[in-house]
CSV table of C-alpha atoms in Angstrom, one decimal:
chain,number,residue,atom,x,y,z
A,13,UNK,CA,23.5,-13.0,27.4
A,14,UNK,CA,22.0,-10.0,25.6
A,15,UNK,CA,18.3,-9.7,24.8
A,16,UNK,CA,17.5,-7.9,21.7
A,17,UNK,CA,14.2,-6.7,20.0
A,18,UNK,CA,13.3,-4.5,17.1
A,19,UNK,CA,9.8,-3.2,16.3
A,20,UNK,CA,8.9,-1.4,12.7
A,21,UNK,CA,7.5,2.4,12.6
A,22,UNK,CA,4.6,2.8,10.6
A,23,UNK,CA,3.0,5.2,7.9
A,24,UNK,CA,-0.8,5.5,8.4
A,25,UNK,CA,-2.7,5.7,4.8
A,26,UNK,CA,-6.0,6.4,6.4
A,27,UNK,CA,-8.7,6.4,9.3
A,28,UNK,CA,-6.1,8.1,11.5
A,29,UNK,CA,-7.4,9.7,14.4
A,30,UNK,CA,-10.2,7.2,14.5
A,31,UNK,CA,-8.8,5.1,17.4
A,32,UNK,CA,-8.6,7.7,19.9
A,33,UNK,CA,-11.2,7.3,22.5
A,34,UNK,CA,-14.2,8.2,23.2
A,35,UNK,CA,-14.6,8.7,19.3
A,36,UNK,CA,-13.3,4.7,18.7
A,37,UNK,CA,-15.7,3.9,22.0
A,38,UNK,CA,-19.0,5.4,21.1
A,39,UNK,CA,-18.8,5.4,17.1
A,40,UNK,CA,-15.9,2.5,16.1
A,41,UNK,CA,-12.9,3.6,14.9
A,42,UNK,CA,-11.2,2.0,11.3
A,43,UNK,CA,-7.4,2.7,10.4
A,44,UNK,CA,-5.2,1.6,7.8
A,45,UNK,CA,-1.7,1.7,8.2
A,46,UNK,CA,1.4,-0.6,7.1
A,47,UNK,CA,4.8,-1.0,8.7
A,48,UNK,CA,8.4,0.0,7.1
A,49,UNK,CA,11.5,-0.6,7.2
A,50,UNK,CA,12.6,2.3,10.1
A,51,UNK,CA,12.7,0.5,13.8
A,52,UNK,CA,12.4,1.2,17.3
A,53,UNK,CA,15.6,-1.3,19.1
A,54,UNK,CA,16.0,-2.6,22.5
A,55,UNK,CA,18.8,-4.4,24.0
A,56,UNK,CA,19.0,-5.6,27.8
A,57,UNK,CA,22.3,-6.6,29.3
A,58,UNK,CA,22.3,-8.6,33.2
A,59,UNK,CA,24.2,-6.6,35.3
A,60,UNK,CA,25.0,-7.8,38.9
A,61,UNK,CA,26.1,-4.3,40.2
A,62,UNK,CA,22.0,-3.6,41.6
A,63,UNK,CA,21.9,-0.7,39.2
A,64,UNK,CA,19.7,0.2,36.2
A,65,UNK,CA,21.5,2.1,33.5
A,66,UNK,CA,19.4,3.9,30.9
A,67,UNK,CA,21.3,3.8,27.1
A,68,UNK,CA,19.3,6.3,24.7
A,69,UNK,CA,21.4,5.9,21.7
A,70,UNK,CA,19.8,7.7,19.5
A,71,UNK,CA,18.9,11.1,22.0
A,72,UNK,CA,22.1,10.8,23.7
A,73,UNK,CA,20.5,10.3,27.2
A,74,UNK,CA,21.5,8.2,30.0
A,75,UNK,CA,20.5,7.9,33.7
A,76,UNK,CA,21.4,5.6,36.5
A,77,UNK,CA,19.0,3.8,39.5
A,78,UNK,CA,19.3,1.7,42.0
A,79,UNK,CA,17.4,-1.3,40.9
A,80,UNK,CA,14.3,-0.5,43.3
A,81,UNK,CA,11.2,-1.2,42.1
A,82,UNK,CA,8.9,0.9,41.1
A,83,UNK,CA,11.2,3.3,39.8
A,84,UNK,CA,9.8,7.4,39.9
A,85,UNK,CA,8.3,8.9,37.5
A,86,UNK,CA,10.3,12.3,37.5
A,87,UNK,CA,10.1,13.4,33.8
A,88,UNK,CA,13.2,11.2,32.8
A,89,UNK,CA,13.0,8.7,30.5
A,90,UNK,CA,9.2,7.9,31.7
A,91,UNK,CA,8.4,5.7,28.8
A,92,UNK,CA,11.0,3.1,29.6
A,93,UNK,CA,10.6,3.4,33.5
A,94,UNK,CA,6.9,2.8,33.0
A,95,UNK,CA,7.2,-0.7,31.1
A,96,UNK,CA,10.1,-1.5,33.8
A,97,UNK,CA,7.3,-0.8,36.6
A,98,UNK,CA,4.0,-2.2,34.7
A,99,UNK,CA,6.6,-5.5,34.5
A,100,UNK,CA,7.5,-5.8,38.0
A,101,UNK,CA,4.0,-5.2,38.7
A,102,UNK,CA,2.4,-8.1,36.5
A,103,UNK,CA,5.2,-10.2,37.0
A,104,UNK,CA,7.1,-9.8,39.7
A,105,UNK,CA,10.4,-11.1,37.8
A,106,UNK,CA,13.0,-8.4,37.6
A,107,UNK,CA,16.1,-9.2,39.4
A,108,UNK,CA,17.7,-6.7,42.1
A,109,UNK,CA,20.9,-7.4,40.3
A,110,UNK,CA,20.0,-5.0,37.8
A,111,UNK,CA,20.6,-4.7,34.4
A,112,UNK,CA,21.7,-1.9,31.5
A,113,UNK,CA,18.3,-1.2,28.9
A,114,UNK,CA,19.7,0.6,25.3
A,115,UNK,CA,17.5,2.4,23.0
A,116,UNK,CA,17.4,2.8,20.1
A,117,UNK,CA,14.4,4.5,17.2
A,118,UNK,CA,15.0,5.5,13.3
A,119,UNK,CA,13.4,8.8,13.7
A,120,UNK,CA,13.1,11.5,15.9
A,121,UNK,CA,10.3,11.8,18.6
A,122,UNK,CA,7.1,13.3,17.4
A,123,UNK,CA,7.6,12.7,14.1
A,124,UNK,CA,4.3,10.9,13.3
A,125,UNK,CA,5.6,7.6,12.7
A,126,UNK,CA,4.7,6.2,16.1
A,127,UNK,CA,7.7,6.2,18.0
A,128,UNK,CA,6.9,6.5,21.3
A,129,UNK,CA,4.6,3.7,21.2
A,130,UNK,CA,6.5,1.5,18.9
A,131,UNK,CA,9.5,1.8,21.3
A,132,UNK,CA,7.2,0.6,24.2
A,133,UNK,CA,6.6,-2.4,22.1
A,134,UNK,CA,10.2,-2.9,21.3
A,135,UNK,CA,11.2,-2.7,24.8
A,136,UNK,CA,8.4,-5.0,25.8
A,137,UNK,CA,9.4,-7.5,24.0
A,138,UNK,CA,12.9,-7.3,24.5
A,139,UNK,CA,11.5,-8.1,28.3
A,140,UNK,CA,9.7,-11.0,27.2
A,141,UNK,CA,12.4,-12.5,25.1
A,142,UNK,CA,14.4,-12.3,28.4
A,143,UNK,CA,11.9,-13.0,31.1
A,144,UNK,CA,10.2,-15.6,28.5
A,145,UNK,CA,6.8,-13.7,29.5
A,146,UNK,CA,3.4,-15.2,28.1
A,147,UNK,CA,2.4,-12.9,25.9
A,148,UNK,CA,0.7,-13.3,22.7
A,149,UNK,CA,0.4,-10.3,19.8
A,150,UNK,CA,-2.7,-8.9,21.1
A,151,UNK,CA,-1.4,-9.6,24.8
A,152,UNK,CA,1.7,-7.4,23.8
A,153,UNK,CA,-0.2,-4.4,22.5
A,154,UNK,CA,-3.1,-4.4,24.8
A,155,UNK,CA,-0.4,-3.9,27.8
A,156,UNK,CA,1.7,-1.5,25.4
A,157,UNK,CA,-1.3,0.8,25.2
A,158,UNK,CA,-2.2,0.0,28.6
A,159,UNK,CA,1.2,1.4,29.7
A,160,UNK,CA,1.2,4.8,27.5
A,161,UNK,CA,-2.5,5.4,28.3
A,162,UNK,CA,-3.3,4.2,31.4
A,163,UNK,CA,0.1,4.4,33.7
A,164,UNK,CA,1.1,7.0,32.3
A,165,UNK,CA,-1.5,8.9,31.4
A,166,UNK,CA,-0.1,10.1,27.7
A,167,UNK,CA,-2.6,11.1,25.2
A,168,UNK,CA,-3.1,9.1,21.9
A,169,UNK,CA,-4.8,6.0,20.0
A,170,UNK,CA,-4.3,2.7,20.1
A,171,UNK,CA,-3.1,2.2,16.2
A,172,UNK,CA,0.3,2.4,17.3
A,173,UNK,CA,1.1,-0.3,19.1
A,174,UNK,CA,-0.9,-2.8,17.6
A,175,UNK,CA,0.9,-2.1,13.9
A,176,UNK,CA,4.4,-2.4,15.7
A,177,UNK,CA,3.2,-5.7,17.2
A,178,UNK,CA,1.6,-7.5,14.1
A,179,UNK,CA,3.2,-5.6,11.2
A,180,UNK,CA,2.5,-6.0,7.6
A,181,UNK,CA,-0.5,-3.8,6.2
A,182,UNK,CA,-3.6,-3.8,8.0
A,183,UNK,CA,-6.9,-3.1,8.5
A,184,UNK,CA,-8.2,-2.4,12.1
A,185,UNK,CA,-11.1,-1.9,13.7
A,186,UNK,CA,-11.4,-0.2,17.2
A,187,UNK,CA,-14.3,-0.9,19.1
A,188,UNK,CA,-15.1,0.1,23.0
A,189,UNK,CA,-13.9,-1.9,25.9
A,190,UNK,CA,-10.3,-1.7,24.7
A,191,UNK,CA,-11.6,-4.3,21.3
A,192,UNK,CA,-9.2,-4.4,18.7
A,193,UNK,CA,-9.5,-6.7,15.4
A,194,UNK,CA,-6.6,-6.5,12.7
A,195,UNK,CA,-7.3,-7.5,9.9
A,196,UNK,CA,-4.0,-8.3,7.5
A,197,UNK,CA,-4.6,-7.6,3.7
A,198,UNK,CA,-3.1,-9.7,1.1
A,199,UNK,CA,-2.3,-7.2,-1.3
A,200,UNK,CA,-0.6,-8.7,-4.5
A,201,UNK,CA,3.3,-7.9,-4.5
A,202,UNK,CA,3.6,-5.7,-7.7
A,203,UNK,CA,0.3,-3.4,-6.0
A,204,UNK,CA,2.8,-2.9,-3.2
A,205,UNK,CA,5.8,-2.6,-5.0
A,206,UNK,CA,4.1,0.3,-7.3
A,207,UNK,CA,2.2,2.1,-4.0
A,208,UNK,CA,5.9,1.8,-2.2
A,209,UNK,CA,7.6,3.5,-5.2
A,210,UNK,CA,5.3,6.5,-5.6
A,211,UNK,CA,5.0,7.5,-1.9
A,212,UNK,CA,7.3,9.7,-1.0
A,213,UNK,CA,8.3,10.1,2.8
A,214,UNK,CA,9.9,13.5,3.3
A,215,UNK,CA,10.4,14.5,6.8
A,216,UNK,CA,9.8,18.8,7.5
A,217,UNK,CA,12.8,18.7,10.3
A,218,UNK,CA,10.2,19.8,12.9
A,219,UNK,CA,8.6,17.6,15.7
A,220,UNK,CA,5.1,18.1,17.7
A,221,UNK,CA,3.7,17.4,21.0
A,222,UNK,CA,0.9,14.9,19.8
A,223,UNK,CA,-0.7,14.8,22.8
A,224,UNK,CA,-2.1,18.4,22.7
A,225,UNK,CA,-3.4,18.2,19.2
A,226,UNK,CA,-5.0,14.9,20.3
A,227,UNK,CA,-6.2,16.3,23.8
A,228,UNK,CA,-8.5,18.7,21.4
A,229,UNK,CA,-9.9,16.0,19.5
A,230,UNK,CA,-11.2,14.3,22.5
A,231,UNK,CA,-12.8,17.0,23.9
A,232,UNK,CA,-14.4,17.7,20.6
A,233,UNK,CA,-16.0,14.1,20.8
A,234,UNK,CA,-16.9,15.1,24.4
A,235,UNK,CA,-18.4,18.1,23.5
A,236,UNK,CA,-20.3,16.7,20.5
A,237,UNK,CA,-18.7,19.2,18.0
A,238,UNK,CA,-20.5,17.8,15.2
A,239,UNK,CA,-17.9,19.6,12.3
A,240,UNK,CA,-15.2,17.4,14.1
A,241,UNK,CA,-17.4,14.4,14.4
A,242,UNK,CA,-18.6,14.5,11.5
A,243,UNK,CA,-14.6,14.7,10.2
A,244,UNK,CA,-14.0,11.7,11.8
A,245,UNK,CA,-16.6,9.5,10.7
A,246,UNK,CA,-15.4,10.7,7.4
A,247,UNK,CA,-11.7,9.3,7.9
A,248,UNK,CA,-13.5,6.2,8.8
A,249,UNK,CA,-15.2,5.8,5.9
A,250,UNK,CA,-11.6,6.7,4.1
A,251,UNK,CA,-9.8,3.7,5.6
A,252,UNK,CA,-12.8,1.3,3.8
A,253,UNK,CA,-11.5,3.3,0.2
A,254,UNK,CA,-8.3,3.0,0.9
A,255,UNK,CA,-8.8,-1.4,1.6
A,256,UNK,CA,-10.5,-1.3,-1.0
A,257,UNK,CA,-8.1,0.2,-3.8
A,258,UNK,CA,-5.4,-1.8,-2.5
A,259,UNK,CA,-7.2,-4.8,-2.7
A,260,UNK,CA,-8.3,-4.1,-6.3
A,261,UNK,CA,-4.7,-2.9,-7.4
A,262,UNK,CA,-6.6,0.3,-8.1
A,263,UNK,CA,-3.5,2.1,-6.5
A,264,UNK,CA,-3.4,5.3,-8.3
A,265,UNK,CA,-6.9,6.5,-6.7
A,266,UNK,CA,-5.0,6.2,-3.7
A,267,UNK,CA,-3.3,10.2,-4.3
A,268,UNK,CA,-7.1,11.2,-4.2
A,269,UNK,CA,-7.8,9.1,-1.1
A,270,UNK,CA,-5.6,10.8,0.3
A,271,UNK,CA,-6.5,14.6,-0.4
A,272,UNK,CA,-9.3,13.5,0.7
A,273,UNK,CA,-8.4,12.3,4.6
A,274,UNK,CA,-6.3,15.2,4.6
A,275,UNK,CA,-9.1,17.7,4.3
A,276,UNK,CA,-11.4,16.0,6.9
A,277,UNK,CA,-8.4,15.5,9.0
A,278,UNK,CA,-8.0,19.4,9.2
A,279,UNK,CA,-11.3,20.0,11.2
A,280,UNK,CA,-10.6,17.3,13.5
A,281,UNK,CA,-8.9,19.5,15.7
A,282,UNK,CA,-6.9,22.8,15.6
A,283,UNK,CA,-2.3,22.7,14.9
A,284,UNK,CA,-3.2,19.9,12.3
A,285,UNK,CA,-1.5,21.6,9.7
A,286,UNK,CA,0.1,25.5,9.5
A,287,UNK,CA,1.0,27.4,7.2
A,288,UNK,CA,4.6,26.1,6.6
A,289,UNK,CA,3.2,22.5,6.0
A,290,UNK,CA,0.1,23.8,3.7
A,291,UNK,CA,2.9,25.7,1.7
A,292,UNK,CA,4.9,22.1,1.1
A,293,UNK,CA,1.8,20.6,0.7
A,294,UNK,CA,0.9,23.2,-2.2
A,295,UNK,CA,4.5,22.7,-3.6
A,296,UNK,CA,4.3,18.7,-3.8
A,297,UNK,CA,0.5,18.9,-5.6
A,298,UNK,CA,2.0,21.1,-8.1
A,299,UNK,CA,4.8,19.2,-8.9
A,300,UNK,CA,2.8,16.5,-9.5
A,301,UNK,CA,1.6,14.6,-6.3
A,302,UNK,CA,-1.7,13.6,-6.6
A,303,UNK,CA,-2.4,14.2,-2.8
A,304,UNK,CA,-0.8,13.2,0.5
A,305,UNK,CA,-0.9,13.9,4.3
A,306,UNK,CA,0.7,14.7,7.4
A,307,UNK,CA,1.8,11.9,9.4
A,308,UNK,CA,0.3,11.0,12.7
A,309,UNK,CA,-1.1,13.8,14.8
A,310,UNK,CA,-0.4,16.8,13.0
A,311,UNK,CA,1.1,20.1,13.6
A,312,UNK,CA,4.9,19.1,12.0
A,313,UNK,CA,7.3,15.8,12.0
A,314,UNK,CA,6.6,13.5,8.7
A,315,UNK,CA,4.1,14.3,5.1
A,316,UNK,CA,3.5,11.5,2.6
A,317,UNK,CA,2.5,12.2,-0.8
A,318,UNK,CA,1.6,9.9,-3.5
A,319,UNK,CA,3.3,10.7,-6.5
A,320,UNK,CA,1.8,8.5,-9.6
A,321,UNK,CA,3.6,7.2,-13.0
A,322,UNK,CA,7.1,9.0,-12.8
A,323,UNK,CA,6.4,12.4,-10.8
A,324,UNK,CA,8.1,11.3,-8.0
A,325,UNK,CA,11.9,13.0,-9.2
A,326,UNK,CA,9.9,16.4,-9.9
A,327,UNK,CA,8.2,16.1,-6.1
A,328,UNK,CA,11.8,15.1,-4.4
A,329,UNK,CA,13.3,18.1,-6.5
A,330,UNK,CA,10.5,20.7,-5.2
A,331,UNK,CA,10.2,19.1,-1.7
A,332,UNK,CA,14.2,19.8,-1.3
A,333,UNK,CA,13.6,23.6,-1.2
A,334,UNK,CA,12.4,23.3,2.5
A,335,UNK,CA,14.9,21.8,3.9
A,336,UNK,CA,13.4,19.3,5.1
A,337,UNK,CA,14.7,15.6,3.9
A,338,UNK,CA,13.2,12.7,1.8
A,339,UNK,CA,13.0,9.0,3.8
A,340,UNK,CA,13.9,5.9,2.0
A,341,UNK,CA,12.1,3.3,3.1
A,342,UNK,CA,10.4,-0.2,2.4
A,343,UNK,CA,7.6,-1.6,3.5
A,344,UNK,CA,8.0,-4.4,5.8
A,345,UNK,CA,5.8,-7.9,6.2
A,346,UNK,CA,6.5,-8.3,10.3
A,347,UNK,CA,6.1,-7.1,13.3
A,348,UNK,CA,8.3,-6.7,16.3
A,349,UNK,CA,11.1,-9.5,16.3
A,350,UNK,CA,13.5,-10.7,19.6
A,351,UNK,CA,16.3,-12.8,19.6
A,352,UNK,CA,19.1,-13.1,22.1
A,353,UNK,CA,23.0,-13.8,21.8
């Protein structure tokens, strides 16, 4: 048998930032993001050789263990060791047979679309399909967050893992004491169909280390910075416009929306943006994008821009003079999905 799982990136339209404690703990953090149709896969294959062999499709990686539990946390392939230990822990199941564990995600690390996290989740749940583990949607993201944050110590929110879980759009809320309430949005099909043909998803060819960028936020909170504070309560207040045009159909105040999360979002924390992305930035707004952001962190990987009526050809055209490329996509109405053959 083979065990097989796929979980769905997402774009974040707003809050982001917001779910990164202590800010989410001591203020309540608000985030609205929607899945598409770019994936995070996992397959796992029973061996009987007592070996675990590491498949990274997509990265061309590959390592080999003895199927000795918990496996060490060297600096290879961490991510997938860690949900192979935090399972053995919890559960106890994994057999000393062994078993081979391939990988593969739709974009490139630290790109802003939630990779690392969404592959966590995919790998998860290619687990439970396998192991038939109890766990319910918010079981399956709570330990996904649990394992990035927690085991292994990696800096980042909790948006993540819960949109790769549920999928669709949502609305969530982030409370302290790990409390997490998504909230799906019925948004009528020709609102979605309009907002997914004037967002444009062009990726600048670079990639970021997230978890310095959000390392500064944090201690910002700490340190009651009150610009940064201040920023963040304003992206808060940006997810409850963005639900709110969405819900309405009023889509094409969404460019503005936008623009406006992306300037608060700039004194959240220092590497947000840089001059190479301000200059695309510039170059999509005047040809025609009504306003946009960078995905995820900051500091490089994927920018959005909402691009209304027809000015979506003239912002492809300009965005190609950086060499960066443009991402067709769809949005997607689930989360992650197993099956096994």
């Amino acid at each position: 048998m083979i065990y097989r799982s796929k979980a769905p990136l997402r774009i974040g339209l707003a809050g982001g930032g917001t779910d990164v404690s202590p800010y989410s703990d001591l203020y309540g953090g608000a985030i609205l993001n929607a899945t598409i149709s770019l994936y995070a896969r996992a397959s796992i294959e029973p061996l009987q050789n007592g070996q675990i062999i590491f498949e990274c499709a997509d990265r061309r990686e590959s390592a080999v263990y003895d199927a000795v539990y918990p496996l060490p946390l060297d600096g290879k392939l961490d991510i997938l060791k860690g949900v192979i230990n935090r399972v053995q822990k919890d559960y106890g199941t994994l057999p000393a047979t062994g078993f081979k564990l391939t990988t593969f995600v739709d974009a490139p690390a630290g790109s802003g679309l939630g990779t690392s996290s969404t592959l966590v989740v995919a790998v998860l749940g290619a687990f439970a399909e396998w192991l038939k583990l109890p766990l319910g949607e918010y079981d399956l993201a709570h330990l996904a967050y649990s394992i990035e944050r927690e085991d292994l110590q990696q800096a980042g929110g909790k948006q993540d893992q819960y949109a790769a879980t549920f999928g669709g759009v949502n609305f969530m809320e982030f409370y302290k004491g790990d409390k997490v309430i998504v909230n799906p949005l019925r948004i009528k099909e020709v609102n979605l169909h309009e907002l997914e043909n004037n967002l444009v998803l062009f990726y600048t060819s670079t990639s970021r280390l997230s978890s310095s960028i959000i390392s500064e936020q944090q201690k910002n909170v700490t340190d009651k910075k009150d610009d940064s504070i201040e920023a963040m309560h304003q992206l808060k207040e940006q997810a409850v416009m963005m639900k709110e045009a969405l819900l309405r159909g009023t889509i094409d105040k969404i460019g503005e929306i936008l623009n406006y999360g992306f300037e608060h979002k700039k004194r959240m924390a220092k590497g947000i943006t840089n001059p190479q992305l301000d200059e695309i930035y510039e170059a999509a707004r005047k040809a025609g994008a009504s306003g946009g952001k960078i995905s995820g962190a900051g500091g490089g990987g994927f920018m959005i821009f909402y691009c209304p009526k027809n000015t979506r050809f003239a912002v492809v055209d300009a965005l190609s003079g950086f060499g960066g490329d443009v991402k067709r996509y769809t949005f997607t109405n689930h989360g992650i999905q197993t099956w096994s053959i």
